[in-house]
XYZ file of C-alpha atoms in Angstrom:
515
model
C 0.053 -0.283 0.212
C 2.655 2.227 0.630
C 4.533 2.010 -2.459
C 1.465 2.451 -4.405
C 1.130 5.550 -2.509
C 4.566 6.766 -3.522
C 4.458 5.789 -7.272
C 1.098 8.027 -7.572
C 2.863 11.077 -5.363
C 5.559 10.658 -7.716
C 3.636 11.430 -10.774
C 2.637 14.792 -9.613
C 6.600 15.671 -7.902
C 9.287 17.174 -10.192
C 12.147 15.001 -10.706
C 14.400 17.689 -8.718
C 12.145 17.443 -5.517
C 12.258 13.520 -6.098
C 15.830 13.666 -5.984
C 16.070 16.076 -2.761
C 13.543 13.720 -0.824
C 16.020 10.912 -1.639
C 18.972 12.493 0.099
C 19.350 10.625 3.738
C 17.883 12.425 6.389
C 20.771 12.856 8.691
C 22.339 15.204 5.639
C 19.612 18.104 5.939
C 22.621 20.485 5.097
C 23.663 19.103 1.614
C 19.699 18.512 0.982
C 19.151 22.453 1.440
C 22.988 23.327 -0.144
C 22.174 22.455 -3.629
C 19.193 25.622 -3.638
C 21.279 28.391 -2.562
C 23.166 29.890 -5.195
C 22.812 33.553 -6.453
C 22.793 35.267 -9.707
C 25.507 37.658 -10.826
C 27.096 39.186 -13.670
C 30.169 40.262 -14.043
C 29.251 43.999 -14.327
C 27.116 43.637 -10.212
C 28.566 43.141 -7.047
C 27.513 39.911 -5.893
C 24.448 40.280 -3.006
C 24.858 39.268 0.376
C 21.060 37.771 0.527
C 20.609 34.501 -1.208
C 17.682 33.447 -3.119
C 16.478 29.889 -3.512
C 15.617 29.026 -7.155
C 13.180 25.823 -7.922
C 14.065 24.675 -11.491
C 12.805 21.570 -13.204
C 14.989 19.332 -15.116
C 17.887 20.518 -17.347
C 19.136 19.669 -20.772
C 23.227 19.824 -20.603
C 24.621 21.077 -23.310
C 28.280 20.989 -24.319
C 30.928 23.254 -22.126
C 32.582 24.731 -25.289
C 32.603 24.810 -29.114
C 35.580 24.167 -31.410
C 36.024 27.359 -32.319
C 34.637 30.356 -31.641
C 33.165 33.366 -33.715
C 36.877 35.662 -35.417
C 36.566 38.176 -37.625
C 37.213 37.836 -41.409
C 41.092 37.327 -42.260
C 41.401 36.217 -38.237
C 42.111 32.766 -37.426
C 40.449 30.679 -34.664
C 41.037 30.505 -31.619
C 41.820 27.100 -28.869
C 39.632 23.503 -29.383
C 37.574 22.432 -26.613
C 36.324 18.916 -26.741
C 32.569 19.146 -27.287
C 31.431 15.489 -24.861
C 29.531 15.353 -22.014
C 30.652 15.978 -18.627
C 31.371 12.434 -16.708
C 30.449 11.380 -13.180
C 34.628 11.599 -13.187
C 34.530 15.284 -13.522
C 31.395 15.847 -11.588
C 33.120 14.455 -8.379
C 36.387 16.596 -9.229
C 38.703 13.378 -9.900
C 39.467 14.487 -13.327
C 40.291 18.539 -12.769
C 43.332 19.400 -13.709
C 43.272 22.997 -12.933
C 41.983 24.165 -9.674
C 39.848 28.330 -9.310
C 42.642 29.192 -7.992
C 45.533 28.060 -10.114
C 44.378 29.223 -13.790
C 46.631 31.334 -13.972
C 49.893 29.986 -16.497
C 51.509 31.888 -19.484
C 50.594 30.106 -22.964
C 54.121 28.408 -23.475
C 53.985 26.799 -19.868
C 50.816 25.728 -19.604
C 49.443 22.332 -18.274
C 47.191 22.016 -21.373
C 49.009 20.758 -24.686
C 46.344 22.616 -26.579
C 46.776 26.059 -25.117
C 50.781 25.309 -25.504
C 49.548 24.498 -28.942
C 48.098 28.288 -29.398
C 50.926 29.709 -28.085
C 53.536 28.057 -30.877
C 50.759 29.321 -33.374
C 50.579 32.715 -32.048
C 54.881 32.564 -32.126
C 54.976 31.855 -35.611
C 52.478 34.126 -37.420
C 52.015 37.190 -34.852
C 54.248 39.899 -35.214
C 55.683 42.616 -32.533
C 53.270 45.978 -32.513
C 56.514 47.927 -31.200
C 56.318 51.681 -33.473
C 59.822 50.938 -34.559
C 59.203 48.002 -36.475
C 57.989 48.268 -40.201
C 54.290 47.511 -40.906
C 53.306 44.239 -42.145
C 49.572 45.139 -43.160
C 47.010 48.227 -44.113
C 45.404 49.170 -40.768
C 41.936 48.044 -40.548
C 40.985 50.332 -37.713
C 41.700 53.643 -36.116
C 42.845 51.703 -32.706
C 44.597 49.003 -34.961
C 48.460 49.003 -33.802
C 49.490 48.390 -37.224
C 48.877 52.060 -37.862
C 51.648 52.802 -35.137
C 54.515 51.379 -37.138
C 56.509 53.539 -38.681
C 60.043 52.606 -37.815
C 62.674 51.296 -39.883
C 63.694 47.824 -38.110
C 62.275 44.677 -39.922
C 58.631 43.078 -38.510
C 59.563 40.392 -36.031
C 57.691 37.450 -34.611
C 56.547 37.779 -30.814
C 58.813 35.594 -28.562
C 58.291 37.458 -24.913
C 55.611 36.990 -22.751
C 54.302 39.469 -20.394
C 54.354 38.071 -17.052
C 51.020 39.822 -15.774
C 49.018 38.231 -18.767
C 51.251 35.468 -19.799
C 50.220 35.970 -23.888
C 53.200 36.476 -25.989
C 53.000 40.018 -26.757
C 56.556 41.842 -27.935
C 59.447 40.106 -30.151
C 62.036 40.999 -26.962
C 61.787 41.848 -23.498
C 63.389 45.757 -24.494
C 60.221 46.231 -26.825
C 57.819 44.987 -24.390
C 59.327 47.432 -21.433
C 59.458 50.603 -24.012
C 55.836 49.675 -25.101
C 54.655 48.832 -21.839
C 52.051 51.632 -21.395
C 50.091 50.761 -24.270
C 50.117 47.589 -23.251
C 48.340 48.410 -19.764
C 45.651 49.086 -21.865
C 44.605 45.389 -22.401
C 46.678 43.966 -20.040
C 43.812 42.659 -17.670
C 41.547 41.530 -20.203
C 44.532 39.388 -21.553
C 44.746 37.665 -18.193
C 40.864 37.169 -17.855
C 41.335 35.457 -21.494
C 44.160 33.366 -20.243
C 42.277 32.555 -16.853
C 38.692 31.846 -18.793
C 40.991 29.791 -21.079
C 42.421 27.535 -18.725
C 39.277 27.218 -16.824
C 38.006 25.556 -20.115
C 40.442 22.887 -20.410
C 40.637 22.613 -16.215
C 38.264 19.210 -16.650
C 36.035 20.652 -13.758
C 32.514 19.778 -13.873
C 30.185 22.754 -15.650
C 27.108 23.472 -14.413
C 26.309 26.418 -16.185
C 25.952 24.842 -19.304
C 22.596 23.097 -18.385
C 19.794 24.757 -19.806
C 16.089 24.578 -19.039
C 13.477 23.364 -20.680
C 10.282 24.877 -22.219
C 8.532 26.642 -19.440
C 4.950 27.021 -19.326
C 3.175 29.802 -21.832
C 1.861 32.180 -18.770
C 5.170 32.701 -17.784
C 6.998 35.734 -18.956
C 10.245 36.484 -19.858
C 12.212 39.484 -19.384
C 14.459 40.255 -21.769
C 15.909 43.729 -20.101
C 19.659 41.831 -19.305
C 21.401 38.396 -18.913
C 20.588 38.505 -15.241
C 16.388 39.126 -15.813
C 16.826 36.300 -18.585
C 18.302 33.605 -16.337
C 16.087 34.336 -13.860
C 12.944 34.566 -15.468
C 13.947 31.399 -17.573
C 14.799 29.611 -14.872
C 18.933 28.661 -15.392
C 20.683 27.364 -12.886
C 21.902 29.813 -10.725
C 25.516 31.096 -11.489
C 27.144 32.661 -8.610
C 30.311 33.652 -10.395
C 31.767 36.053 -12.878
C 33.723 33.812 -14.639
C 30.728 31.257 -15.423
C 28.937 34.118 -16.338
C 31.434 34.725 -19.431
C 31.045 31.134 -20.184
C 27.669 31.011 -20.165
C 26.945 34.015 -22.243
C 29.709 32.920 -24.532
C 27.453 30.730 -26.650
C 23.876 31.736 -25.490
C 24.785 35.154 -27.645
C 23.886 34.134 -31.000
C 20.092 32.698 -29.905
C 19.362 35.326 -27.532
C 20.774 38.137 -29.997
C 18.110 36.934 -32.426
C 15.363 36.316 -29.625
C 15.690 39.693 -28.269
C 15.184 41.595 -31.426
C 12.521 39.729 -32.458
C 10.263 38.893 -29.295
C 7.445 41.315 -28.662
C 9.123 42.203 -25.537
C 12.008 43.428 -26.766
C 14.140 46.055 -24.843
C 14.456 47.600 -28.912
C 11.499 49.588 -29.026
C 10.916 53.269 -30.696
C 11.379 55.035 -27.431
C 14.254 57.267 -27.376
C 16.801 54.920 -25.758
C 14.889 51.815 -27.810
C 16.531 52.621 -31.304
C 14.083 51.036 -33.343
C 13.216 53.432 -36.276
C 9.190 53.428 -37.716
C 10.088 51.493 -40.744
C 11.987 49.001 -38.114
C 8.591 48.683 -36.168
C 6.809 47.877 -39.161
C 8.824 45.154 -40.370
C 9.422 43.708 -36.467
C 5.550 44.087 -36.055
C 4.583 41.890 -39.025
C 7.108 38.932 -37.579
C 6.080 39.374 -33.953
C 2.460 38.808 -35.245
C 3.706 35.399 -36.660
C 6.092 34.737 -33.950
C 3.316 35.476 -30.959
C -0.262 33.956 -32.506
C -3.092 33.915 -30.533
C -4.626 30.842 -28.901
C -6.453 28.402 -31.482
C -8.319 26.031 -29.233
C -5.825 23.431 -30.302
C -5.066 20.351 -28.902
C -4.249 16.551 -29.168
C -7.712 15.712 -29.799
C -9.519 15.113 -33.110
C -11.831 18.348 -32.290
C -9.077 20.405 -31.225
C -7.003 19.863 -34.776
C -5.948 23.354 -35.972
C -4.009 24.013 -39.155
C -0.627 24.908 -38.514
C 1.014 27.550 -39.843
C 4.507 27.576 -42.004
C 7.940 27.716 -39.537
C 9.600 30.623 -38.907
C 13.094 30.965 -41.672
C 15.622 32.323 -40.193
C 18.715 32.812 -42.609
C 21.993 33.016 -40.916
C 24.244 33.743 -43.795
C 28.302 33.940 -43.411
C 27.851 31.348 -40.824
C 31.238 29.885 -39.311
C 31.106 29.170 -35.711
C 27.461 29.386 -35.373
C 27.016 26.466 -37.025
C 28.625 23.890 -34.821
C 26.783 25.671 -31.777
C 25.520 22.787 -29.811
C 21.289 22.266 -30.310
C 21.050 22.697 -27.045
C 21.962 26.252 -27.283
C 19.813 26.418 -30.269
C 16.816 25.441 -28.757
C 16.800 28.514 -26.407
C 15.206 30.395 -29.086
C 12.709 28.183 -29.518
C 11.948 28.303 -26.174
C 11.248 31.867 -26.339
C 8.781 31.427 -28.716
C 7.166 28.246 -27.741
C 3.859 28.855 -29.887
C 5.519 28.372 -33.150
C 7.946 26.436 -35.044
C 11.751 27.807 -36.649
C 13.700 26.781 -39.465
C 17.207 27.722 -39.182
C 19.463 28.227 -42.586
C 22.772 27.869 -42.263
C 24.332 29.547 -45.188
C 27.968 29.816 -46.282
C 31.175 28.351 -47.696
C 32.544 27.712 -43.935
C 29.176 26.484 -42.321
C 30.843 23.029 -42.099
C 33.994 24.278 -40.068
C 34.794 22.715 -36.457
C 31.873 19.416 -38.125
C 34.334 17.147 -39.455
C 32.645 13.874 -38.038
C 29.608 15.068 -40.836
C 31.976 14.644 -43.384
C 32.144 14.060 -46.129
C 28.807 16.148 -47.287
C 26.038 14.733 -48.997
C 25.737 14.031 -52.497
C 24.111 16.810 -54.845
C 21.054 14.736 -56.315
C 17.879 16.039 -57.778
C 16.224 16.252 -54.572
C 19.029 17.830 -52.583
C 20.389 20.001 -55.514
C 22.890 21.873 -53.087
C 23.726 18.973 -50.850
C 22.291 20.559 -47.832
C 22.467 18.876 -43.904
C 19.049 18.597 -42.648
C 18.298 18.061 -38.905
C 15.113 18.019 -37.657
C 13.131 16.804 -34.764
C 15.235 19.052 -32.631
C 12.543 19.630 -29.788
C 9.768 18.947 -32.089
C 9.909 23.010 -32.878
C 13.186 23.336 -34.625
C 14.653 21.939 -37.890
C 18.721 23.379 -39.060
C 19.797 23.010 -42.843
C 23.086 23.743 -43.535
C 24.302 24.754 -46.947
C 28.295 25.111 -47.827
C 27.595 27.388 -50.028
C 27.073 31.608 -51.204
C 23.327 32.732 -50.714
C 23.178 34.502 -54.117
C 23.955 31.090 -55.762
C 20.955 30.009 -53.848
C 19.071 32.929 -54.513
C 19.398 32.751 -57.991
C 18.198 29.696 -58.299
C 15.090 30.420 -56.490
C 15.962 27.871 -54.417
C 14.236 29.438 -50.928
C 11.947 31.869 -52.869
C 9.396 33.248 -52.335
C 9.894 35.434 -49.577
C 7.653 36.879 -46.877
C 8.175 39.326 -44.244
C 5.845 37.636 -41.997
C 7.984 34.677 -41.676
C 11.390 35.440 -42.809
C 14.060 37.255 -41.636
C 18.061 37.140 -42.436
C 21.175 37.198 -39.539
C 24.209 37.877 -40.080
C 26.578 37.436 -37.143
C 30.113 39.665 -37.745
C 29.272 39.899 -41.424
C 32.217 42.329 -42.048
C 30.542 43.923 -44.733
C 32.636 46.722 -45.156
C 35.963 44.640 -43.980
C 38.839 45.294 -47.091
C 39.188 41.408 -46.418
C 35.650 40.452 -46.991
C 33.271 42.845 -48.390
C 33.893 41.778 -52.116
C 32.192 38.499 -51.048
C 29.166 40.243 -49.832
C 28.651 42.613 -53.661
C 26.597 39.981 -54.673
C 24.559 38.807 -51.925
C 23.841 42.473 -50.812
C 21.042 42.765 -53.889
C 19.362 39.516 -53.320
C 19.196 40.943 -49.603
C 17.554 44.268 -50.602
C 15.080 42.424 -52.925
C 13.714 39.998 -50.108
C 12.362 43.500 -48.491
C 12.720 40.939 -44.826
C 14.922 42.296 -42.162
C 18.908 41.724 -41.842
C 19.761 41.796 -38.469
C 23.397 42.336 -38.088
C 25.899 42.445 -35.440
C 29.404 43.683 -34.586
C 32.773 43.648 -32.662
C 33.106 47.526 -32.400
C 31.203 50.545 -32.855
C 33.801 51.446 -35.845
C 33.299 47.611 -36.985
C 29.354 48.484 -37.435
C 29.823 52.111 -38.695
C 31.805 50.745 -41.677
C 29.120 48.072 -42.285
C 26.639 50.565 -42.715
C 28.428 53.038 -44.518
C 29.293 50.266 -47.091
C 25.450 49.060 -47.147
C 24.783 52.525 -47.667
C 26.958 53.490 -50.867
C 26.136 50.014 -52.357
C 22.534 50.462 -51.718
C 22.037 53.927 -53.197
C 19.644 55.105 -51.180
C 17.358 51.898 -51.590
C 17.725 50.694 -47.957
C 16.049 51.546 -45.052
C 17.872 51.100 -41.603
C 15.789 49.545 -39.109
C 17.538 49.428 -35.675
C 19.885 52.017 -34.927
C 23.622 50.922 -34.391
C 24.564 50.256 -30.731
C 25.425 47.731 -27.823
C 23.876 44.901 -27.454
C 22.374 43.897 -23.936
C 23.081 40.324 -24.849
C 26.444 40.405 -26.271
C 29.000 37.923 -24.576
C 30.570 39.154 -21.580
C 33.900 37.373 -22.457
C 36.801 38.690 -24.144
C 38.193 37.078 -27.204
C 41.799 37.253 -28.526
C 42.980 37.334 -32.050
C 45.609 34.610 -32.086
C 47.504 36.506 -35.195
C 47.381 39.673 -33.408
C 47.635 39.872 -29.454
C 46.688 43.198 -29.503
C 42.904 42.627 -30.975
C 41.152 41.871 -28.013
C 36.830 42.114 -28.839
C 33.738 40.211 -27.618
C 31.114 38.249 -29.436
C 27.993 39.908 -31.078
C 28.900 43.500 -29.289
C 26.723 45.668 -31.117
C 23.702 45.106 -33.059
C 21.614 46.919 -35.823
C 18.529 46.121 -38.860
C 18.404 46.991 -42.162
C 15.896 46.302 -45.141
C 15.372 47.097 -48.894
C 13.250 50.108 -49.177
C 9.442 49.455 -49.240
C 7.501 51.781 -51.729
C 3.981 52.231 -50.856
C 1.663 52.710 -53.621
C -1.438 55.083 -53.302
C -4.863 55.708 -55.232
C -3.882 59.157 -57.715
C -6.340 61.433 -57.579
C -6.612 64.662 -59.770
C -6.554 67.874 -59.026
C -9.649 69.070 -57.347
C -11.252 65.904 -56.346
C -12.376 64.931 -53.365
């Protein structure tokens, strides 16, 4: 009888409560300690009053991706395994580095991957001292290459800064002579050093356990990272480093969702940066993304026709196409009543996905060799095309396009970058013809301004700005290092803006004197 009552009770109790109830009564402290966590971001001071959060079962994601998103003509940084954490990692028996022992110079790192990365930097990166000759054309006013006016031949970096542990100069003399300029980024470089060692430390990463879909009545708060994670019932993150690690992956789906959601922080207020044309385009998408309740259910009487999925074209896809699928599922959880079709397009869209090679053969039913992943959570489908978008557009592979169901996203596209702008010259006219929103991100304000100026020049006035350029509220809180230039420090999706091909409204002609 007691077993029957327990079985009936277990149907009404969540998995987390059952696990907590299974803890022996002699250990009450251990039963309650698991819930005592606090939220904190890298910009906020941790509160002394801890909050207890009850959350349901979680979906675990990998602790990292093989390659993070880098600008054009930059090399990808370190690689980390994508496997699941094991029980040995959970109990700490395979931990290589402790939280208080994460700082090591790259050349003397206990991780072979980071030592190899240091060797690559010493073979390719050049000393930024002004006495050397320039090795390339500066790409921005803050580029250290613009200072080089000397006569000394270029020299590779050899000397590692004792404070950040990263090779930044060719010799100790040049390091000491240019120490004042290095101090501007030394703190960020040390933070990058410790974050990289944290990923290879072997610890268990509870911050990469993502929540499943919540009930429709639970509204999400898209003010900032803290409010989002609290309203979505993420595991409490009480460490700044863990916050940086988790936002490095989530910045991709959350950036898209924060722009398209009806509760978006980007609105037509003075600080919202959304233009009147942007409100028209976003309202069309939000009409589809937030449908009214139709009374549908699983019975025959409750059958209703389903609308087509919302298509999001991610052009120039690189590292975001190899993100764990649990990360992209967080986008569908923001819109629980509709389905998505993510389409990754670009010649590098299969980077770091070697386990899926060789690519599918091009057949009449699959003319462009698409890699299709469906049944992801029941609400998402992902297709990957290793080709240019203008090639697919000219073949009318995706047409027709609908502003109520389609949107384009470009993560760090480098539209105006000297090394990559030529690749977008044939694609931009196709984007303007589609008349759908194009959401773009950038590494810096200068990067976004350069892209906007290039689009305006190429479009010849046939474009509307939907979202004014500015800082992205859901940018990555973690800094990234360019291995080919140790002085180039940036963060993923720092800024966001949007545009669309100009739309012309037709009106009835009324002759002079007509009412």
